[in-house]
């Protein structure tokens, strides 16, 4: 276990599909793995958040949650070094969330970009109150552990800003209670774009042909890369505005092979798009195939996954409980007497 004086890192991800995609990995999970070094880390599956859109079939949610844990472990999250747990296993998250709901303006919550986007996509009556308070629960997730750093993708920056505001608001009103956390968005956590529409972020809600799922079979991965939309011209150059398709392929290749983009540009000097696509297909398959194999091995023993989660929650719960106790005390709730 990490020494307690190391800076604390916390992050979460929703189990909203059966497979994470390469954008999730490069945008977030890769940083999670790297940050195990030199930090005390807490990583959880945001299963409560997974109900905020259209709640999945219960069996599907259960399966996705265990599947997501297996993917984290296969990607290099080490349960000895990291507390890996489910949000629903630590009741403090929702307890603290209520307190923050009462400190968040209705207008403030309804102005959040992601809420507005999701609202625009769903019809009015399918938009739940949970979707509105989603970022408030996220703030509770982070603040309950007094986390210093929150490794997330660029799309979560605004939610971490709200988290900072709420921490400061609470501290201002009730005295110093919460660490004000920083979002940790590394330059490497570049946006991975859809292969068929390189103006949009890679996303499970877009057609499957544009998404490289970690659990896709090798033939599917290679096919998707080879059919990726490229740009006019023939030169392989990193130019996200002028050459979004080619630049996206370079970002992917750079991330899965840990090679800087300028080195790749030099390697492919004078070669065509076909050569780049072959290299990306090979690299993505070389990365995803063993990962996928490991996921299936892990999933063959769900009891072991559940034990990992139990140990993770055991590490998280005392910290969460202490924060809730302190917060309840500060807001003036009468402490329950020992009888
Ligand atoms: N909203 C995050 C996402 O969609 C998931 C999340 C929930 C999270 N709680 C969190 C991320 C706390 C970081 C910290 O990716």
Short mmCIF file of C-alpha atoms and ligand atoms in Angstrom, two decimals:
data_model
loop_
_atom_site.label_atom_id
_atom_site.label_comp_id
_atom_site.label_asym_id
_atom_site.label_seq_id
_atom_site.Cartn_x
_atom_site.Cartn_y
_atom_site.Cartn_z
CA UNK A 1 0.00 0.00 0.00
CA UNK A 2 1.13 3.51 -0.78
CA UNK A 3 2.50 5.69 1.99
CA UNK A 4 -0.20 8.01 3.31
CA UNK A 5 1.74 11.19 2.55
CA UNK A 6 1.71 10.63 -1.20
CA UNK A 7 -0.62 12.90 -3.17
CA UNK A 8 -3.97 11.29 -3.59
CA UNK A 9 -5.47 10.53 -6.99
CA UNK A 10 -9.06 9.62 -7.69
CA UNK A 11 -10.96 8.88 -10.85
CA UNK A 12 -14.05 7.08 -12.03
CA UNK A 13 -15.51 5.75 -15.23
CA UNK A 14 -19.01 4.65 -16.09
CA UNK A 15 -19.74 1.04 -16.99
CA UNK A 16 -21.99 2.06 -19.86
CA UNK A 17 -21.03 -0.55 -22.45
CA UNK A 18 -19.61 -4.02 -22.68
CA UNK A 19 -16.25 -2.75 -23.90
CA UNK A 20 -14.24 0.40 -23.37
CA UNK A 21 -12.96 1.91 -26.59
CA UNK A 22 -9.52 3.18 -27.46
CA UNK A 23 -10.60 6.75 -26.70
CA UNK A 24 -11.41 5.75 -23.12
CA UNK A 25 -8.06 4.02 -22.84
CA UNK A 26 -5.91 6.78 -24.31
CA UNK A 27 -7.98 9.62 -22.83
CA UNK A 28 -8.17 8.29 -19.29
CA UNK A 29 -7.18 4.72 -18.41
CA UNK A 30 -3.60 5.07 -19.61
CA UNK A 31 -3.15 7.95 -17.15
CA UNK A 32 -4.79 5.91 -14.40
CA UNK A 33 -2.19 3.21 -14.87
CA UNK A 34 0.70 5.68 -15.00
CA UNK A 35 -0.43 7.55 -11.90
CA UNK A 36 -0.22 4.45 -9.72
CA UNK A 37 3.43 5.41 -9.47
CA UNK A 38 4.10 7.95 -6.73
CA UNK A 39 0.46 8.48 -5.74
CA UNK A 40 -2.12 6.93 -3.48
CA UNK A 41 -4.84 5.98 -5.95
CA UNK A 42 -8.57 5.32 -5.84
CA UNK A 43 -10.33 4.16 -9.00
CA UNK A 44 -13.99 3.32 -9.13
CA UNK A 45 -16.75 2.29 -11.49
CA UNK A 46 -19.45 4.95 -11.49
CA UNK A 47 -22.34 2.51 -11.46
CA UNK A 48 -24.66 5.08 -9.86
CA UNK A 49 -23.94 7.47 -12.70
CA UNK A 50 -24.70 4.68 -15.16
CA UNK A 51 -28.40 4.99 -14.30
CA UNK A 52 -28.67 8.63 -15.28
CA UNK A 53 -29.47 8.16 -18.96
CA UNK A 54 -31.69 5.23 -19.89
CA UNK A 55 -31.17 2.74 -17.02
CA UNK A 56 -29.84 -0.52 -18.48
CA UNK A 57 -31.38 -3.92 -17.90
CA UNK A 58 -30.20 -4.98 -14.39
CA UNK A 59 -28.40 -8.10 -15.63
CA UNK A 60 -26.64 -6.02 -18.27
CA UNK A 61 -25.48 -3.48 -15.70
CA UNK A 62 -24.09 -6.23 -13.46
CA UNK A 63 -22.25 -7.76 -16.39
CA UNK A 64 -20.88 -4.44 -17.59
CA UNK A 65 -19.62 -3.55 -14.13
CA UNK A 66 -17.67 -6.79 -13.72
CA UNK A 67 -16.52 -6.51 -17.33
CA UNK A 68 -15.29 -2.97 -16.76
CA UNK A 69 -13.31 -4.05 -13.70
CA UNK A 70 -11.71 -6.85 -15.73
CA UNK A 71 -10.74 -4.33 -18.40
CA UNK A 72 -9.18 -1.98 -15.84
CA UNK A 73 -7.13 -4.81 -14.40
CA UNK A 74 -6.10 -6.08 -17.83
CA UNK A 75 -5.07 -2.56 -18.83
CA UNK A 76 -2.66 -2.42 -15.90
CA UNK A 77 -4.59 -1.12 -12.91
CA UNK A 78 -3.01 -3.11 -10.09
CA UNK A 79 -5.38 -3.84 -7.20
CA UNK A 80 -2.44 -4.11 -4.81
CA UNK A 81 -1.50 -0.50 -5.45
CA UNK A 82 -4.93 0.93 -6.30
CA UNK A 83 -8.19 0.76 -4.41
CA UNK A 84 -10.53 -0.49 -7.15
CA UNK A 85 -14.19 -0.38 -6.18
CA UNK A 86 -17.77 0.28 -7.16
CA UNK A 87 -19.40 3.59 -6.32
CA UNK A 88 -22.47 1.70 -5.07
CA UNK A 89 -20.34 -0.10 -2.48
CA UNK A 90 -19.51 3.11 -0.64
CA UNK A 91 -22.69 4.78 0.66
CA UNK A 92 -20.83 7.97 1.54
CA UNK A 93 -20.89 9.14 -2.09
CA UNK A 94 -24.66 9.61 -2.11
CA UNK A 95 -24.70 10.91 1.46
CA UNK A 96 -22.25 13.65 0.60
CA UNK A 97 -23.90 14.30 -2.74
CA UNK A 98 -27.08 15.44 -0.98
CA UNK A 99 -25.15 18.04 0.98
CA UNK A 100 -23.65 19.40 -2.24
CA UNK A 101 -27.02 19.34 -4.01
CA UNK A 102 -28.16 21.80 -1.38
CA UNK A 103 -25.15 24.03 -2.10
CA UNK A 104 -25.56 23.95 -5.90
CA UNK A 105 -27.78 26.43 -7.70
CA UNK A 106 -30.44 25.00 -9.96
CA UNK A 107 -29.28 27.37 -12.69
CA UNK A 108 -25.66 26.43 -12.09
CA UNK A 109 -26.45 22.72 -12.58
CA UNK A 110 -28.63 23.29 -15.63
CA UNK A 111 -25.90 25.32 -17.34
CA UNK A 112 -23.40 22.43 -17.36
CA UNK A 113 -22.41 21.67 -20.94
CA UNK A 114 -22.76 17.90 -20.71
CA UNK A 115 -26.20 18.19 -19.17
CA UNK A 116 -27.32 20.54 -21.92
CA UNK A 117 -25.93 18.23 -24.61
CA UNK A 118 -27.56 15.12 -23.17
CA UNK A 119 -30.76 17.07 -22.63
CA UNK A 120 -30.75 18.11 -26.28
CA UNK A 121 -30.32 14.48 -27.35
CA UNK A 122 -33.04 13.00 -25.14
CA UNK A 123 -36.62 14.14 -25.18
CA UNK A 124 -37.63 16.35 -22.24
CA UNK A 125 -39.47 13.73 -20.20
CA UNK A 126 -36.64 11.21 -20.45
CA UNK A 127 -34.25 13.65 -18.82
CA UNK A 128 -34.02 12.53 -15.19
CA UNK A 129 -33.26 14.66 -12.15
CA UNK A 130 -30.26 12.35 -11.76
CA UNK A 131 -28.87 13.69 -15.02
CA UNK A 132 -29.11 17.23 -13.64
CA UNK A 133 -27.36 16.32 -10.39
CA UNK A 134 -24.83 14.04 -12.12
CA UNK A 135 -21.92 16.51 -11.72
CA UNK A 136 -22.84 17.10 -8.08
CA UNK A 137 -22.51 13.38 -7.35
CA UNK A 138 -19.24 13.50 -9.25
CA UNK A 139 -18.05 16.31 -6.97
CA UNK A 140 -18.94 14.16 -3.96
CA UNK A 141 -17.03 11.21 -5.50
CA UNK A 142 -13.91 13.32 -5.66
CA UNK A 143 -14.13 15.41 -2.50
CA UNK A 144 -15.06 12.55 -0.20
CA UNK A 145 -11.50 11.18 -0.60
CA UNK A 146 -9.77 14.56 -0.26
CA UNK A 147 -8.19 13.83 -3.64
CA UNK A 148 -5.50 16.16 -4.98
CA UNK A 149 -5.56 15.08 -8.64
CA UNK A 150 -8.33 13.82 -10.88
CA UNK A 151 -7.09 12.26 -14.13
CA UNK A 152 -9.90 12.68 -16.67
CA UNK A 153 -10.45 13.45 -20.32
CA UNK A 154 -10.91 16.98 -21.55
CA UNK A 155 -14.72 16.55 -21.56
CA UNK A 156 -14.71 16.32 -17.76
CA UNK A 157 -12.88 19.59 -17.14
CA UNK A 158 -16.07 21.51 -16.39
CA UNK A 159 -17.21 18.92 -13.86
CA UNK A 160 -13.92 19.20 -12.02
CA UNK A 161 -14.30 23.00 -12.07
CA UNK A 162 -17.72 22.62 -10.40
CA UNK A 163 -16.09 20.27 -7.89
CA UNK A 164 -13.53 22.95 -7.02
CA UNK A 165 -16.27 25.57 -6.68
CA UNK A 166 -18.27 23.35 -4.35
CA UNK A 167 -15.21 22.55 -2.23
CA UNK A 168 -14.47 26.25 -1.88
CA UNK A 169 -18.10 27.06 -1.19
CA UNK A 170 -18.30 24.48 1.57
CA UNK A 171 -14.93 25.50 3.03
CA UNK A 172 -15.98 29.15 2.97
CA UNK A 173 -19.22 28.52 4.79
CA UNK A 174 -18.25 25.77 7.24
CA UNK A 175 -14.48 26.08 7.61
CA UNK A 176 -11.62 24.27 5.95
CA UNK A 177 -12.87 20.77 5.19
CA UNK A 178 -12.03 19.78 1.63
CA UNK A 179 -8.90 19.63 -0.44
CA UNK A 180 -9.55 21.65 -3.61
CA UNK A 181 -8.57 19.17 -6.33
CA UNK A 182 -6.95 19.74 -9.71
CA UNK A 183 -8.03 18.10 -12.93
CA UNK A 184 -5.11 16.18 -14.38
CA UNK A 185 -5.48 16.34 -18.13
CA UNK A 186 -2.17 15.42 -19.72
CA UNK A 187 -1.30 16.45 -23.25
CA UNK A 188 -1.17 12.75 -24.11
CA UNK A 189 -4.82 12.43 -23.20
CA UNK A 190 -5.56 13.85 -26.62
CA UNK A 191 -8.99 13.44 -27.96
CA UNK A 192 -9.31 10.30 -30.01
CA UNK A 193 -11.68 10.90 -32.89
CA UNK A 194 -14.16 8.69 -34.65
CA UNK A 195 -12.56 6.80 -37.55
CA UNK A 196 -15.49 7.46 -39.86
CA UNK A 197 -16.08 11.05 -38.77
CA UNK A 198 -12.82 12.58 -37.55
CA UNK A 199 -14.61 15.77 -36.50
CA UNK A 200 -16.39 13.87 -33.69
CA UNK A 201 -14.94 12.26 -30.58
CA UNK A 202 -14.70 8.47 -30.66
CA UNK A 203 -17.84 7.41 -28.85
CA UNK A 204 -19.90 4.32 -28.28
CA UNK A 205 -22.96 6.28 -29.33
CA UNK A 206 -21.66 6.65 -32.91
CA UNK A 207 -21.86 3.81 -35.48
CA UNK A 208 -19.58 0.92 -34.60
CA UNK A 209 -17.39 1.25 -37.73
CA UNK A 210 -15.75 4.36 -36.28
CA UNK A 211 -15.02 2.95 -32.81
CA UNK A 212 -12.10 0.73 -31.85
CA UNK A 213 -13.36 -1.32 -28.91
CA UNK A 214 -10.73 -2.90 -26.69
CA UNK A 215 -12.64 -6.19 -26.86
CA UNK A 216 -13.20 -6.21 -30.63
CA UNK A 217 -11.64 -9.21 -32.33
CA UNK A 218 -8.40 -8.57 -34.28
CA UNK A 219 -10.07 -8.85 -37.69
CA UNK A 220 -12.67 -6.23 -36.77
CA UNK A 221 -10.03 -3.86 -35.41
CA UNK A 222 -7.90 -4.18 -38.55
CA UNK A 223 -10.92 -3.70 -40.80
CA UNK A 224 -12.03 -0.58 -38.97
CA UNK A 225 -8.56 0.98 -39.16
CA UNK A 226 -8.20 0.16 -42.85
CA UNK A 227 -11.56 1.72 -43.63
CA UNK A 228 -10.84 4.85 -41.62
CA UNK A 229 -11.60 8.10 -43.40
CA UNK A 230 -8.42 9.89 -44.43
CA UNK A 231 -7.84 13.29 -45.92
CA UNK A 232 -7.04 14.86 -49.27
CA UNK A 233 -3.40 14.70 -50.35
CA UNK A 234 -1.01 11.90 -49.55
CA UNK A 235 1.46 13.28 -47.06
CA UNK A 236 1.58 11.85 -43.52
CA UNK A 237 1.75 14.91 -41.34
CA UNK A 238 0.31 15.81 -37.94
CA UNK A 239 -2.11 18.63 -38.72
CA UNK A 240 -5.36 18.21 -36.77
CA UNK A 241 -7.12 21.08 -38.56
CA UNK A 242 -6.03 20.30 -42.14
CA UNK A 243 -5.67 16.52 -41.83
CA UNK A 244 -7.95 15.33 -39.02
CA UNK A 245 -8.16 11.70 -40.17
CA UNK A 246 -4.42 11.18 -40.61
CA UNK A 247 -3.65 13.10 -37.43
CA UNK A 248 -6.04 10.89 -35.48
CA UNK A 249 -4.28 7.78 -36.79
CA UNK A 250 -0.94 9.27 -35.73
CA UNK A 251 -2.26 10.02 -32.23
CA UNK A 252 -3.52 6.44 -31.90
CA UNK A 253 -0.26 4.95 -33.14
CA UNK A 254 1.74 7.23 -30.87
CA UNK A 255 -0.30 6.26 -27.82
CA UNK A 256 -0.31 2.50 -28.32
CA UNK A 257 3.38 2.29 -29.24
CA UNK A 258 4.61 5.05 -26.88
CA UNK A 259 6.36 6.77 -29.77
CA UNK A 260 6.35 10.57 -30.09
CA UNK A 261 4.42 11.88 -33.08
CA UNK A 262 7.41 13.66 -34.70
CA UNK A 263 9.29 10.33 -34.73
CA UNK A 264 6.33 8.73 -36.50
CA UNK A 265 6.19 11.55 -39.04
CA UNK A 266 9.85 10.92 -39.76
CA UNK A 267 9.31 7.14 -40.05
CA UNK A 268 6.49 7.57 -42.54
CA UNK A 269 8.19 10.26 -44.58
CA UNK A 270 7.57 9.49 -48.26
CA UNK A 271 5.10 6.68 -47.51
CA UNK A 272 1.38 6.68 -48.22
CA UNK A 273 -1.78 6.37 -46.17
CA UNK A 274 -1.89 2.62 -46.78
CA UNK A 275 1.41 2.10 -44.96
CA UNK A 276 0.22 4.19 -42.03
CA UNK A 277 -3.04 2.27 -41.79
CA UNK A 278 -1.21 -1.06 -41.86
CA UNK A 279 1.06 0.07 -39.04
CA UNK A 280 -1.87 1.38 -36.98
CA UNK A 281 -3.87 -1.81 -37.53
CA UNK A 282 -0.93 -3.97 -36.44
CA UNK A 283 -0.18 -1.82 -33.40
CA UNK A 284 -3.80 -1.67 -32.26
CA UNK A 285 -4.18 -5.44 -32.63
CA UNK A 286 -0.89 -6.04 -30.79
CA UNK A 287 -2.18 -3.89 -27.97
CA UNK A 288 -5.78 -5.08 -27.80
CA UNK A 289 -5.43 -8.82 -28.45
CA UNK A 290 -3.52 -9.73 -25.24
CA UNK A 291 -5.63 -7.29 -23.25
CA UNK A 292 -8.80 -8.92 -24.49
CA UNK A 293 -7.46 -12.39 -23.74
CA UNK A 294 -6.65 -11.33 -20.18
CA UNK A 295 -10.14 -9.85 -19.75
CA UNK A 296 -11.71 -13.16 -20.71
CA UNK A 297 -9.46 -15.03 -18.28
CA UNK A 298 -10.42 -12.67 -15.49
CA UNK A 299 -14.11 -12.92 -16.30
CA UNK A 300 -13.94 -16.70 -16.05
CA UNK A 301 -13.63 -16.17 -12.28
CA UNK A 302 -16.18 -13.49 -11.31
CA UNK A 303 -15.78 -14.34 -7.61
CA UNK A 304 -12.19 -13.11 -7.80
CA UNK A 305 -13.37 -9.84 -9.41
CA UNK A 306 -15.85 -9.43 -6.59
CA UNK A 307 -13.07 -10.01 -4.04
CA UNK A 308 -10.96 -7.31 -5.68
CA UNK A 309 -13.96 -4.96 -5.40
CA UNK A 310 -14.56 -5.92 -1.77
CA UNK A 311 -10.95 -5.17 -0.87
CA UNK A 312 -11.11 -1.88 -2.75
CA UNK A 313 -14.29 -0.81 -0.97
CA UNK A 314 -12.75 -1.75 2.35
CA UNK A 315 -9.96 0.70 1.69
CA UNK A 316 -12.28 3.43 0.44
CA UNK A 317 -15.07 3.20 3.03
CA UNK A 318 -13.25 4.34 6.19
CA UNK A 319 -12.02 7.48 4.40
CA UNK A 320 -15.48 8.20 3.00
CA UNK A 321 -17.14 7.61 6.36
CA UNK A 322 -14.73 9.95 8.14
CA UNK A 323 -15.47 12.72 5.62
CA UNK A 324 -19.24 12.26 5.95
CA UNK A 325 -19.00 12.32 9.74
CA UNK A 326 -16.98 15.53 9.66
CA UNK A 327 -19.37 17.14 7.14
CA UNK A 328 -22.51 16.14 9.07
CA UNK A 329 -20.93 17.61 12.17
CA UNK A 330 -20.02 20.87 10.44
CA UNK A 331 -23.47 21.43 8.95
CA UNK A 332 -25.00 20.96 12.40
CA UNK A 333 -26.69 17.57 12.27
CA UNK A 334 -27.10 16.22 15.79
CA UNK A 335 -24.61 13.37 16.16
CA UNK A 336 -26.30 10.01 16.83
CA UNK A 337 -25.76 9.11 20.48
CA UNK A 338 -24.12 5.84 21.48
CA UNK A 339 -26.73 3.72 23.24
N1 LIG B 1 -18.23 11.66 -15.39
C1 LIG B 1 -17.09 10.80 -15.58
C2 LIG B 1 -17.08 10.34 -17.04
O1 LIG B 1 -18.09 10.26 -17.66
C3 LIG B 1 -17.14 9.60 -14.67
C4 LIG B 1 -16.99 10.00 -13.24
C5 LIG B 1 -17.93 9.89 -12.26
C6 LIG B 1 -15.82 10.53 -12.64
N2 LIG B 1 -17.42 10.32 -11.07
C7 LIG B 1 -16.14 10.71 -11.26
C8 LIG B 1 -14.55 10.88 -13.12
C9 LIG B 1 -15.20 11.27 -10.37
C10 LIG B 1 -13.63 11.42 -12.22
C11 LIG B 1 -13.96 11.60 -10.87
O2 LIG B 1 -16.02 10.02 -17.53
#
